[in-house]
Coordinates of C-alpha atoms and ligand atoms in Angstrom, one line a residue:
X89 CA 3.8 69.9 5.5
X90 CA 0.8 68.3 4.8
X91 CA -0.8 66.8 7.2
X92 CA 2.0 64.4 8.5
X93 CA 3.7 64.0 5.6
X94 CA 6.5 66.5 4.7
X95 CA 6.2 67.7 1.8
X96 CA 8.7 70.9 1.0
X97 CA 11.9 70.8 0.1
X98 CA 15.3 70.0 2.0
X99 CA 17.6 72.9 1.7
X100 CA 20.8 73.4 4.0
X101 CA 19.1 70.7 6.5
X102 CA 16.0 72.9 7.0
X103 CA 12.3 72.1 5.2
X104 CA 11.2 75.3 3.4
X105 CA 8.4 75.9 0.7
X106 CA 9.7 77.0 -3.0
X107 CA 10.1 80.7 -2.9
X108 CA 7.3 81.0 -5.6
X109 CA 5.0 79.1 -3.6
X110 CA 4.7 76.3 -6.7
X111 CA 3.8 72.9 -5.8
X112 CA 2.8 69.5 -7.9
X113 CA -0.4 67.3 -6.9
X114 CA 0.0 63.7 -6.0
X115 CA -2.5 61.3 -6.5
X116 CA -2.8 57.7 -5.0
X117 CA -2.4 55.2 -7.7
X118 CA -3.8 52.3 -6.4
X119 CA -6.7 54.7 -5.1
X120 CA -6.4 57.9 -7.2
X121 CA -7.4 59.7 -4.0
X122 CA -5.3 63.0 -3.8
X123 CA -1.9 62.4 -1.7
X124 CA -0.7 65.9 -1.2
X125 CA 0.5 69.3 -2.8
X126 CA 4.7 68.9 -3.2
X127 CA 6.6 71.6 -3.3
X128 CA 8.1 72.6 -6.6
X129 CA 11.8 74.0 -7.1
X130 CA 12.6 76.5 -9.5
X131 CA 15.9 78.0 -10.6
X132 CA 15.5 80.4 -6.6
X133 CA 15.7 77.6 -5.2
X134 CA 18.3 75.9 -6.8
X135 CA 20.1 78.8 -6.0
X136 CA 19.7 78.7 -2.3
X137 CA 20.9 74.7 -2.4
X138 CA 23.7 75.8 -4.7
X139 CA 25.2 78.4 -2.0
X140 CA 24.4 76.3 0.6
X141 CA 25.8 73.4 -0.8
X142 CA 29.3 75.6 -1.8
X143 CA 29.9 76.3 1.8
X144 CA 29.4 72.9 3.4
X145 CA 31.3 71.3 0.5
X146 CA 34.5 73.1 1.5
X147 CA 34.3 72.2 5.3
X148 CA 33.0 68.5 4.8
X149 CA 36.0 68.3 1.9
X150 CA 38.4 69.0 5.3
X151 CA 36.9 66.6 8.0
X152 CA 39.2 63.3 8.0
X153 CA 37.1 59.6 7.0
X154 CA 37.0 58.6 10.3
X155 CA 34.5 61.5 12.1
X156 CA 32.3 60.8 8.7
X157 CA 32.1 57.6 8.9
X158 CA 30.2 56.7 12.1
X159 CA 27.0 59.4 10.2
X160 CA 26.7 56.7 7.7
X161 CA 26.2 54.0 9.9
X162 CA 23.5 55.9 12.2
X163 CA 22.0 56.9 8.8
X164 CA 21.6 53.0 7.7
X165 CA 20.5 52.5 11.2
X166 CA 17.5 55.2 11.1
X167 CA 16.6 53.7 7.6
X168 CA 16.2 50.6 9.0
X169 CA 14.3 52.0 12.0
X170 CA 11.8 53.9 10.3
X171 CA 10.8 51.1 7.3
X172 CA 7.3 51.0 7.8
X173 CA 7.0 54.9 6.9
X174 CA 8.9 54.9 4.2
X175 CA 7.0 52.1 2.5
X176 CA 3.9 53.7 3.5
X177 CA 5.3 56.6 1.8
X178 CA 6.4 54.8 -1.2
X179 CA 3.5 52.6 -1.3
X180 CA 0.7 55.4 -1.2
X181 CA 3.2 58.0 -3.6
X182 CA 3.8 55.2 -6.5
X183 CA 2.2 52.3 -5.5
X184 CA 5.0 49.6 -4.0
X185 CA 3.9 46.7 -2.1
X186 CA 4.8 47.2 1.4
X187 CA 6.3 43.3 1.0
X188 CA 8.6 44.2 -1.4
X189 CA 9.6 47.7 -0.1
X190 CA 11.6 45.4 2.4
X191 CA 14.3 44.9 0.0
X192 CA 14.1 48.9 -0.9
X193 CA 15.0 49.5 2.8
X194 CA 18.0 46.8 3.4
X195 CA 19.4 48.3 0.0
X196 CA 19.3 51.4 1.2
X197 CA 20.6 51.2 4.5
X198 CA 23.2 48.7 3.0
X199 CA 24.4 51.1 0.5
X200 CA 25.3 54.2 3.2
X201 CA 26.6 51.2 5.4
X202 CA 28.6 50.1 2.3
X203 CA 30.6 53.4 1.5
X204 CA 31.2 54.4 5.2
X205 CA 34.9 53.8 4.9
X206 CA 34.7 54.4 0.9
X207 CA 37.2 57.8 1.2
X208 CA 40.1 55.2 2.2
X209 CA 39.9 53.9 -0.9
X210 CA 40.3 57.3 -2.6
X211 CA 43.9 56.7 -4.0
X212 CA 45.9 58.3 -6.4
X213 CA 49.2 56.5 -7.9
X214 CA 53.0 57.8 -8.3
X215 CA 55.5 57.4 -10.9
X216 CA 59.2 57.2 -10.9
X217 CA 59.6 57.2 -14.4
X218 CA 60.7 60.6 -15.6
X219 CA 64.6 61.1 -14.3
X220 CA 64.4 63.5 -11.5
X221 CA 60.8 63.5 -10.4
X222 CA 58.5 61.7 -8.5
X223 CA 55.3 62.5 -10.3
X224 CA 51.7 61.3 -9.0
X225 CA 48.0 61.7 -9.3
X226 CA 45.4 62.7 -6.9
X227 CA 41.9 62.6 -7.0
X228 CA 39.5 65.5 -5.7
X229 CA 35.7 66.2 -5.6
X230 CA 34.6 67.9 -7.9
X231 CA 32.8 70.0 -5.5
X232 CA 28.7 70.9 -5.2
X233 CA 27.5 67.9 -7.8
X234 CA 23.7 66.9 -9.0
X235 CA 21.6 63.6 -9.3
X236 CA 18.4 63.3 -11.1
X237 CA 16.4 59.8 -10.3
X238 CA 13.6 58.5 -10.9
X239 CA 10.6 56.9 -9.0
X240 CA 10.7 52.9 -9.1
X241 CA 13.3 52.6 -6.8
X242 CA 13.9 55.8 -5.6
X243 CA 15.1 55.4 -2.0
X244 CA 18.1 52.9 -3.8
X245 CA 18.7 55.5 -6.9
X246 CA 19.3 57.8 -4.3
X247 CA 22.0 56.0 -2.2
X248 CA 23.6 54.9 -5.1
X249 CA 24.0 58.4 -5.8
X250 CA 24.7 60.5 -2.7
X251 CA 26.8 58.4 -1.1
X252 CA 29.0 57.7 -3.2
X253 CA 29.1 61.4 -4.1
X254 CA 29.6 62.0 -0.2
X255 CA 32.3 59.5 0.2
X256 CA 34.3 61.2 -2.5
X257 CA 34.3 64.7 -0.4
X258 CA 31.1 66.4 -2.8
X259 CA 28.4 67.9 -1.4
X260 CA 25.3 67.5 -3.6
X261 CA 21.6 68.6 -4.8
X262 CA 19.3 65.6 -5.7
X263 CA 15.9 66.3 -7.7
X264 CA 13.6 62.9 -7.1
X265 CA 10.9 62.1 -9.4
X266 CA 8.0 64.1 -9.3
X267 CA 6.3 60.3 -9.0
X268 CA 7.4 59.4 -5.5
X269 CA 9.0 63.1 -4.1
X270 CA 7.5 61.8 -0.3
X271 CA 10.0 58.9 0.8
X272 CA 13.2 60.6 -0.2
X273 CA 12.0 63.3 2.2
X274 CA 11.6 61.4 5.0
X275 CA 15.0 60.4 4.1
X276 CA 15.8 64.3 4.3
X277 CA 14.4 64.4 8.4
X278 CA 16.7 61.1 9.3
X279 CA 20.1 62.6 7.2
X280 CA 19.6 65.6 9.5
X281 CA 19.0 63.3 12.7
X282 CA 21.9 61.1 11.6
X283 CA 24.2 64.8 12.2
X284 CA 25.2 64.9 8.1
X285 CA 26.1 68.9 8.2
X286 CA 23.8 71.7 6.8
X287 CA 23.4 71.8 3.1
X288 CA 26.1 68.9 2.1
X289 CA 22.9 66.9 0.4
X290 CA 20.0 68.6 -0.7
X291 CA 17.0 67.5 -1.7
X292 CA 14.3 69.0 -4.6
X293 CA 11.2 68.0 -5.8
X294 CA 9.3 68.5 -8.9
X295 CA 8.7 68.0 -12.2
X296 CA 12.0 67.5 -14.8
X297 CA 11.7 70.1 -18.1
X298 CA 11.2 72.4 -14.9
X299 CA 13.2 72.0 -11.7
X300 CA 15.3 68.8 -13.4
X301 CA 15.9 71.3 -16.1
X302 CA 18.2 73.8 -14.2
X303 CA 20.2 71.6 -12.8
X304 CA 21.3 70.0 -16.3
X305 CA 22.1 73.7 -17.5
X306 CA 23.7 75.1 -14.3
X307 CA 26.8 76.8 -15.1
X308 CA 29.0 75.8 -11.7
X309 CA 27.6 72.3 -11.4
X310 CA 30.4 70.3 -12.9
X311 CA 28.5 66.8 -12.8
X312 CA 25.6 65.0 -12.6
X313 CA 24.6 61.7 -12.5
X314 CA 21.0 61.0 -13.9
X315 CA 19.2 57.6 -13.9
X316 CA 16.1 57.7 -15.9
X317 CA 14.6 56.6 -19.5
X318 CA 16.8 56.8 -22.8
X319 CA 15.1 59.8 -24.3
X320 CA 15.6 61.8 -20.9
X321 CA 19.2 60.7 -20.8
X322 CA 19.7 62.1 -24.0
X323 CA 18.1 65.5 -23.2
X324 CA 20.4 65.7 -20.1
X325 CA 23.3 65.4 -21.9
X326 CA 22.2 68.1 -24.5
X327 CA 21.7 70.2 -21.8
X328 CA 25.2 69.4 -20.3
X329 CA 27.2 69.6 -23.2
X330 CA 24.9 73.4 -24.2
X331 CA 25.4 74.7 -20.9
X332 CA 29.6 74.0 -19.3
X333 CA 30.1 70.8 -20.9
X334 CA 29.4 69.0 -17.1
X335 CA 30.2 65.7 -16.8
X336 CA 27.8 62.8 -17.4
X337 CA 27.1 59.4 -16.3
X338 CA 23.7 57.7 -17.4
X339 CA 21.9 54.5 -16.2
X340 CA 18.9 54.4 -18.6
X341 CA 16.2 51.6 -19.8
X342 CA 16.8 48.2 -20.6
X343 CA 14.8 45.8 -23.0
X344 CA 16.8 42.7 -21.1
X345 CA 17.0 39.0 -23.2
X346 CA 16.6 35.8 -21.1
X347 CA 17.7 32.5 -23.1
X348 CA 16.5 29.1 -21.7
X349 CA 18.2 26.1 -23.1
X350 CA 16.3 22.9 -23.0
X351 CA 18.7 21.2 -20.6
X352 CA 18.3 24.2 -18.3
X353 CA 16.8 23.5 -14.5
X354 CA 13.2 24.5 -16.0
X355 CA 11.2 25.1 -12.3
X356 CA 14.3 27.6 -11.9
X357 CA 14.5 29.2 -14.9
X358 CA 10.8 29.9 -14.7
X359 CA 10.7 31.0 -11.6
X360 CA 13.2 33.6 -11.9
X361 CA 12.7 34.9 -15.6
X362 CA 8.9 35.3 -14.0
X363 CA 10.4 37.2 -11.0
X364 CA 12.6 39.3 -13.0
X365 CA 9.3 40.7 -15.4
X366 CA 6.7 40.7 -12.5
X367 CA 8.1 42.1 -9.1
X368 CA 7.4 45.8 -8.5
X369 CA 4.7 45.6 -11.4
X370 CA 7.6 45.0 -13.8
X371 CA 8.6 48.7 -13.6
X372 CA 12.3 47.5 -13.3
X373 CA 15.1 48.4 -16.0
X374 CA 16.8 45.3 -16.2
X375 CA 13.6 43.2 -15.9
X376 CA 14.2 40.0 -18.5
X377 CA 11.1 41.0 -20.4
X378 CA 12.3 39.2 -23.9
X379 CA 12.5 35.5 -23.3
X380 CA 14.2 32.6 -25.6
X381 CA 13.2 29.4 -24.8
X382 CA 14.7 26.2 -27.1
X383 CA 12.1 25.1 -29.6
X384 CA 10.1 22.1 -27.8
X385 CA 9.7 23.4 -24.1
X386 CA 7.7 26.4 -25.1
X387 CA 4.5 24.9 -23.3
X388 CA 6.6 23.2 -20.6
X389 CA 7.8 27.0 -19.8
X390 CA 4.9 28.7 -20.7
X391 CA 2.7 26.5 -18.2
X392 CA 5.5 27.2 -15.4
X393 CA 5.2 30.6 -15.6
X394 CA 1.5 31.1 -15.6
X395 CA 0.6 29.3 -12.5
X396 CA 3.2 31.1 -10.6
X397 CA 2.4 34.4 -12.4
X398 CA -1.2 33.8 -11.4
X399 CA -0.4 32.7 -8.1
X400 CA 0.6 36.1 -6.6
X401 CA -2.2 38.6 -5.2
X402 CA -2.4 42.0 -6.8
X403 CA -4.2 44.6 -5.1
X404 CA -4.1 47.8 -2.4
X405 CA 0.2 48.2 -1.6
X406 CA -0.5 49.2 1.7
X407 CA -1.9 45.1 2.6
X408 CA 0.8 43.5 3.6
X409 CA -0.3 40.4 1.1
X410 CA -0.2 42.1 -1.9
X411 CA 2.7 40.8 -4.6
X412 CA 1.9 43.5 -7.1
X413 CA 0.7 46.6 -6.6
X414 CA -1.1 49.3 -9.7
X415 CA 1.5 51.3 -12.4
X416 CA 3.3 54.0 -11.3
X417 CA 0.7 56.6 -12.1
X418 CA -1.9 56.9 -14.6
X419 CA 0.5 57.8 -17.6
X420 CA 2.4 54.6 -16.9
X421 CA -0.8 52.6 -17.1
X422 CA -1.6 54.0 -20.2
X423 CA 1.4 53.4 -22.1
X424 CA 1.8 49.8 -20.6
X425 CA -1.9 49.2 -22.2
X426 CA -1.0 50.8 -25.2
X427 CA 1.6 48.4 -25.6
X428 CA -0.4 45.4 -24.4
X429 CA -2.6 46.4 -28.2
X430 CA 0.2 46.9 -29.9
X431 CA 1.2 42.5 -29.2
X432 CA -2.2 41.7 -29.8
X433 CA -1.4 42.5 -33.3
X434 CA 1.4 40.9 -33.4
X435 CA 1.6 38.2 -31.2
X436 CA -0.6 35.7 -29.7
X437 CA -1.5 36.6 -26.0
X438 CA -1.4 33.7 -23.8
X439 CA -2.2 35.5 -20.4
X440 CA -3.8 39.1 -19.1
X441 CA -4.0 41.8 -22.0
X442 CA -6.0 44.6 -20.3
X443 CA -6.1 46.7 -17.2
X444 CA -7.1 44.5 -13.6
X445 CA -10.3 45.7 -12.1
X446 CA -9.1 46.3 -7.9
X447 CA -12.6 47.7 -7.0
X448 CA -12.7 49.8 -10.3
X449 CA -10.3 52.3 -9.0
X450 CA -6.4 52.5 -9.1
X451 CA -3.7 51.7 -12.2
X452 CA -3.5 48.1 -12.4
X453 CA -2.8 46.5 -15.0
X454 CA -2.8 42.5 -15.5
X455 CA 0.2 40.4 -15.5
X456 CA 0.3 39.1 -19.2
X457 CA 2.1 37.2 -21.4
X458 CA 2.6 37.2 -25.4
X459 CA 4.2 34.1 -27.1
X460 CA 5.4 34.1 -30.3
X461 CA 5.8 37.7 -31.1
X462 CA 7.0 39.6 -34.0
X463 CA 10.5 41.2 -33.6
X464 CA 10.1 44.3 -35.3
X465 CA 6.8 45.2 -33.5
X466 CA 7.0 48.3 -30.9
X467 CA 6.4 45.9 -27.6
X468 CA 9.4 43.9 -28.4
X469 CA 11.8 47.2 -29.4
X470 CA 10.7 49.6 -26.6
X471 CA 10.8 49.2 -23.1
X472 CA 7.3 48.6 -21.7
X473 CA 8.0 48.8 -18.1
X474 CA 5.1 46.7 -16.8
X475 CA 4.5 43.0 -16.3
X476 CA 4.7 42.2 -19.9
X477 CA 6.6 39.0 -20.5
X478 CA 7.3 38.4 -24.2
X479 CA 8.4 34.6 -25.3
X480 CA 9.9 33.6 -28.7
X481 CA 11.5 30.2 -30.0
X482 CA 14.8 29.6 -30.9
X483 CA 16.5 26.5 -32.6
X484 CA 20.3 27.6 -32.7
X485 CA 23.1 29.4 -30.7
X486 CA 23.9 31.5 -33.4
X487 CA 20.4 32.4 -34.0
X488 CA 19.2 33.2 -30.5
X489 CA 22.6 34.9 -29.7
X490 CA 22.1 37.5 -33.0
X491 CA 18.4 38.1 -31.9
X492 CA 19.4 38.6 -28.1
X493 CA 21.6 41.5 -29.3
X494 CA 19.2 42.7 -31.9
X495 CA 18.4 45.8 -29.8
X496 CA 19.4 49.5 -29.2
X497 CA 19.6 48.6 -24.9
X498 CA 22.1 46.5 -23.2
X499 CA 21.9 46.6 -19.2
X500 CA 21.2 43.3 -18.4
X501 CA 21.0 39.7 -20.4
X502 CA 20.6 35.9 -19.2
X503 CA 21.5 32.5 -20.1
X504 CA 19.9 29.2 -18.5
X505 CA 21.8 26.1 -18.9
X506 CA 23.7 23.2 -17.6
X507 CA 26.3 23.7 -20.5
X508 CA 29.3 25.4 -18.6
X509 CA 30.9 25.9 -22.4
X510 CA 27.9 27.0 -23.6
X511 CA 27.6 29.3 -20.5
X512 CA 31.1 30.7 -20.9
X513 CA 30.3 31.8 -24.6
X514 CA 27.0 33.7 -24.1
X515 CA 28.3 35.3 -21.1
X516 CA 31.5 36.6 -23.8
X517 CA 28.8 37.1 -26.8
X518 CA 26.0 39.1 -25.0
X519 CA 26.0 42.7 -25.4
X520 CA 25.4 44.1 -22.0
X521 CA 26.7 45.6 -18.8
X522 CA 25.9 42.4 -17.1
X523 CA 25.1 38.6 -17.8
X524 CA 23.5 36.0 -15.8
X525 CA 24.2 32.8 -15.7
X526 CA 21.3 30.7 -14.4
X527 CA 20.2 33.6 -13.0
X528 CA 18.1 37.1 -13.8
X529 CA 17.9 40.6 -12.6
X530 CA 17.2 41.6 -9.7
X531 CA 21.1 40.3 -9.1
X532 CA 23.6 42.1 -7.8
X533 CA 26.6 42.4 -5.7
X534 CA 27.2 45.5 -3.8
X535 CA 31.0 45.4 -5.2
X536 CA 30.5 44.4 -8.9
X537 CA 29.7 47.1 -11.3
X538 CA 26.0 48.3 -13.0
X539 CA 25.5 49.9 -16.0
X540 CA 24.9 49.8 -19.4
X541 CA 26.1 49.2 -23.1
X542 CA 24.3 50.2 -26.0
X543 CA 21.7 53.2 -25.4
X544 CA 21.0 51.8 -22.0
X545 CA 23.5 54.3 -20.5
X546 CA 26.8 55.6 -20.3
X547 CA 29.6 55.3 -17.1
X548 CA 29.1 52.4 -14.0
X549 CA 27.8 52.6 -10.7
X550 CA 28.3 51.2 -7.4
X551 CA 31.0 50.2 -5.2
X552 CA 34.2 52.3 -5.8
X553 CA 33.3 53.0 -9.9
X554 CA 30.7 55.3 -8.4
X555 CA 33.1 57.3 -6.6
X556 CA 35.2 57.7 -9.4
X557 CA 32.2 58.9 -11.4
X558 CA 32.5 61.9 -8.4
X559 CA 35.9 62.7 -8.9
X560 CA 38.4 64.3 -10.8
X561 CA 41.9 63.3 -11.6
X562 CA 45.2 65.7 -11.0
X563 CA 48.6 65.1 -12.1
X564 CA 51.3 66.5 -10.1
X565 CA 54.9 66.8 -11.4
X566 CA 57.7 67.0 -8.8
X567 CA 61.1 67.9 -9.6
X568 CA 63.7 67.1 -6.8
X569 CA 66.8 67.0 -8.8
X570 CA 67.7 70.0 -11.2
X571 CA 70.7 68.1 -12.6
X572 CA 67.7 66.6 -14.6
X573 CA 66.9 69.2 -17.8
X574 CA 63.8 68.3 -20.1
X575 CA 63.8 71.5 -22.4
Ligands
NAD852 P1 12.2 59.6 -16.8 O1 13.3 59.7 -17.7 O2 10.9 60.0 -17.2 O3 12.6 60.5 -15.5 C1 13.7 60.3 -14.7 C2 14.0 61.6 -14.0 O4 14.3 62.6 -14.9 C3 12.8 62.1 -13.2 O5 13.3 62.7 -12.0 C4 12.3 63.2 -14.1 O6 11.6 64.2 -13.4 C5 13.6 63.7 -14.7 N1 13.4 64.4 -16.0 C6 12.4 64.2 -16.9 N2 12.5 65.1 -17.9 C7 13.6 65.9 -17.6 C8 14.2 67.0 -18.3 N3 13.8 67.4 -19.5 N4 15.3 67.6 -17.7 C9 15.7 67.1 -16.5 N5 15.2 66.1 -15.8 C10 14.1 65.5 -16.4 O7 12.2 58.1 -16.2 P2 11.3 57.5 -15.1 O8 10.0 57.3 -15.7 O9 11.4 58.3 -13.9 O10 12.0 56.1 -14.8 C11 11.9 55.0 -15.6 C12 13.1 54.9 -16.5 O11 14.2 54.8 -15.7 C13 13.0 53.6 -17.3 O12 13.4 53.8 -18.6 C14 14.0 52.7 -16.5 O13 14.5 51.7 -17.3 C15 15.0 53.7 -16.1 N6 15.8 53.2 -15.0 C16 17.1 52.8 -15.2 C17 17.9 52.3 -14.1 C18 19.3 51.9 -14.4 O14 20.0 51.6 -13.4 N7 19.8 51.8 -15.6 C19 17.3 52.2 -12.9 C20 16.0 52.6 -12.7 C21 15.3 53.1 -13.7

């Protein structure tokens, strides 16, 4: 503990320092004041959530849906109970505005309410058609499973993961991002309150080419699911493939298009393209940080966005005014500024373009906006992941469409018209897991599928496609009538 925040980690439902003693400092962002020391798991402690996670798996795997599903509901319950710690946690860990943490917690609670009853939807099929037999399929957990997630949305990366993981009859081992470690463990105390058994989720902390790491190379852990950036993805599946070939699914980055046609509802497209880049300091994946707009409402846009943009506060997370809160850390401001000099050259900034002063402390950087931008510069190729709004012109379909899917990502992509044809064909032509129509990220329905095309990640997520990503598939051939030969 430190102080009253918990800081060690969750094995077999009891809070216990790494066996080396390691921990991790973290440091404020908005204040750079020191948080606390985290503990830090190695490959002993891995260990003990690995044994402990073996045993409970095989009793949880036998308890029938119904005596389960009541812990998820008192689980979303406690989230919503305790929201105010957990954004203070979040907030004061990686910087989240206590206004928007709000959504964080309904998501949450929404997603453990949401795959309560998931295991009745755990359905193989049968077949009749081989003379003889009835065959059929049946799907089981794969057994002790591991997520790795990061720290923008951590409390929602880590229901999408664990319970659907849960739900399939898994027990699991979770690392959170060495960013924001503090939330997820106050998730840890209410998962133990809510009755979820001894060592059937397991919680880690620290840093990734160390505790992250071993989990990608265990030998007996036969999945894991990893959110995270493209080049981490990619190292997780090295390591899968190196060590026992585990299965993979991967929700990376996004470089997401926006394309506003002229006769588009303007004030609406605006305000949501605008939404999309700026909310949670734009450190969202599928945050619509390439905009289109038709050549001739450029300005019309452009002066749309900036009032609103300029209308929000930024400052301290904790005040329950503040719209946008500093970077993630310090490394995150850096490489969002970094990028910021990189349009300078090769665009023309309209708005922002250097780090906001909040009392000359903190990693805040300035909402800004480029217009006109070269497309082969690094801010309009790589993800920035700040509240960097890039805006280009476009005259035709064809043209916007090609220069939409000119990229290497392909998690999210919008269209803004009034045009339902038009709407129909860029929702076929796109190149990405999802496309909004009139609309941007954040969207989502708890039952329709996320994910990526391109390098932006590999499997889906939620609703029942993320308990199929934690389960395996068995064919079972049964002969009932030996007057039937096949050899
Ligand atoms: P990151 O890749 O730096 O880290 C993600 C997680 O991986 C962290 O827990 C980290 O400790 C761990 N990690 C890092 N190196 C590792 C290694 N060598 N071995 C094992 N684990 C390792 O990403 P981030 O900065 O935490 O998150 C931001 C990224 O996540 C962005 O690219 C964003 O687009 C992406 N993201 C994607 C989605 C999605 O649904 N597609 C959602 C949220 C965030």
């Amino acid at each position: 503990m430190s102080g009253t925040i918990e800081t060690r980690l969750f094995i077999n439902n009891e809070f216990v320092p790494a066996r080396s003693g390691s921990t991790f400092a973290l440091y404020n962002p908005a204040t750079e004041d020191h948080v606390a020391d985290v503990s830090q798991a190695e490959a002993a402690d891995i260990e003990d959530a690995f044994i402990a996670a073996t045993a409970a798996q095989k009793e949880w795997e036998g308890i029938p849906p119904m005596r389960k599903s009541p812990l998820y509901g008192k689980l979303a319950g406690l989230i919503m109970l305790h929201g105010d710690e957990l954004a203070r946690l979040e907030a004061i860990s990686m910087g989240k505005p206590y206004s928007s943490f709000m959504f964080d917690k309904m998501a949450c609670a929404g997603l453990f309410g949401h795959y309560a009853s998931a295991a009745y939807h755990i359905q193989g099929q049968s077949s009749l058609n081989t003379p003889g037999m009835i065959n059929m399929t049946i799907k089981q957990p794969y057994g002790v499973v591991a997520a790795i997630i990061p720290w923008n949305v951590s409390l929602i990366m880590f229901a999408m993961k664990v319970a659907p993981a849960i739900a399939a009859g898994n027990a699991i081992i979770v690392k959170t991002s060495e960013k924001a470690p503090l939330a997820c463990l106050k998730l840890a105390a209410l998962i133990k309150q809510a009755g979820f058994p001894p060592g059937l989720i397991n919680i880690v902390s620290g840093y990734g080419n160390i505790t992250g790491k071993v989990l990608a190379e265990h030998m007996k852990i036969r999945k894991i699911a990893f959110t995270g950036s493209v080049p981490t993805g990619k190292k997780i599946m090295q390591m899968a493939a190196a060590s026992n070939l585990k299965n993979v699914t991967l929700e990376l980055g996004g470089k997401s298009p926006a394309i506003i046609f002229a006769d588009a509802d303007l004030d609406m497209a605006a305000k949501a393209t605008e939404f999309s880049i700026h909310q949670n300091s734009g450190q969202h994946c599928q945050a619509n940080s390439r905009v289109f707009v038709e050549e001739g409402i450029l300005d019309q846009y452009l002066e749309k966005v900036v009032a609103i943009m300029t209308s929000r506060k930024l400052g301290n997370p904790l005040e329950k005014d503040t719209w946008q809160g500093p970077q993630g850390d310090e490394t995150q401001q850096k490489r969002v500024l970094s990028m910021i000099e990189n349009g300078k050259t090769n665009g023309e900034l309209v708005l922002g373009g250097k780090a906001a002063d909040v009392g000359g402390k903190g990693y805040f950087v300035e909402p800004t906006i480029f217009k006109n931008v070269n497309e082969d510069a690094e801010i309009y190729r790589e993800e920035i992941f700040g509240p960097v709004l890039l805006v280009n012109t476009f005259k035709t379909e064809e043209d916007v469409i090609r220069r939409a899917n000119d990229t290497e990502y392909g998690l999210f992509a919008s269209v803004y018209t009034r045009n339902f044809e038009r709407a129909m064909r860029f929702a076929k032509l796109l190149e990405s897991g999802a496309v909004g129509v009139n609309c941007s990220a954040p969207t989502q329905g708890l039952d329709m599928p996320v994910g990526g095309w391109k390098q932006s990640g590999v499997g889906r997520e939620m609703h029942m496609y993320a308990v199929e990503n934690f389960l395996e598939t068995k064919t079972v051939y049964f002969k009932f009538d030996h007057s039937f030969d096949m050899h």
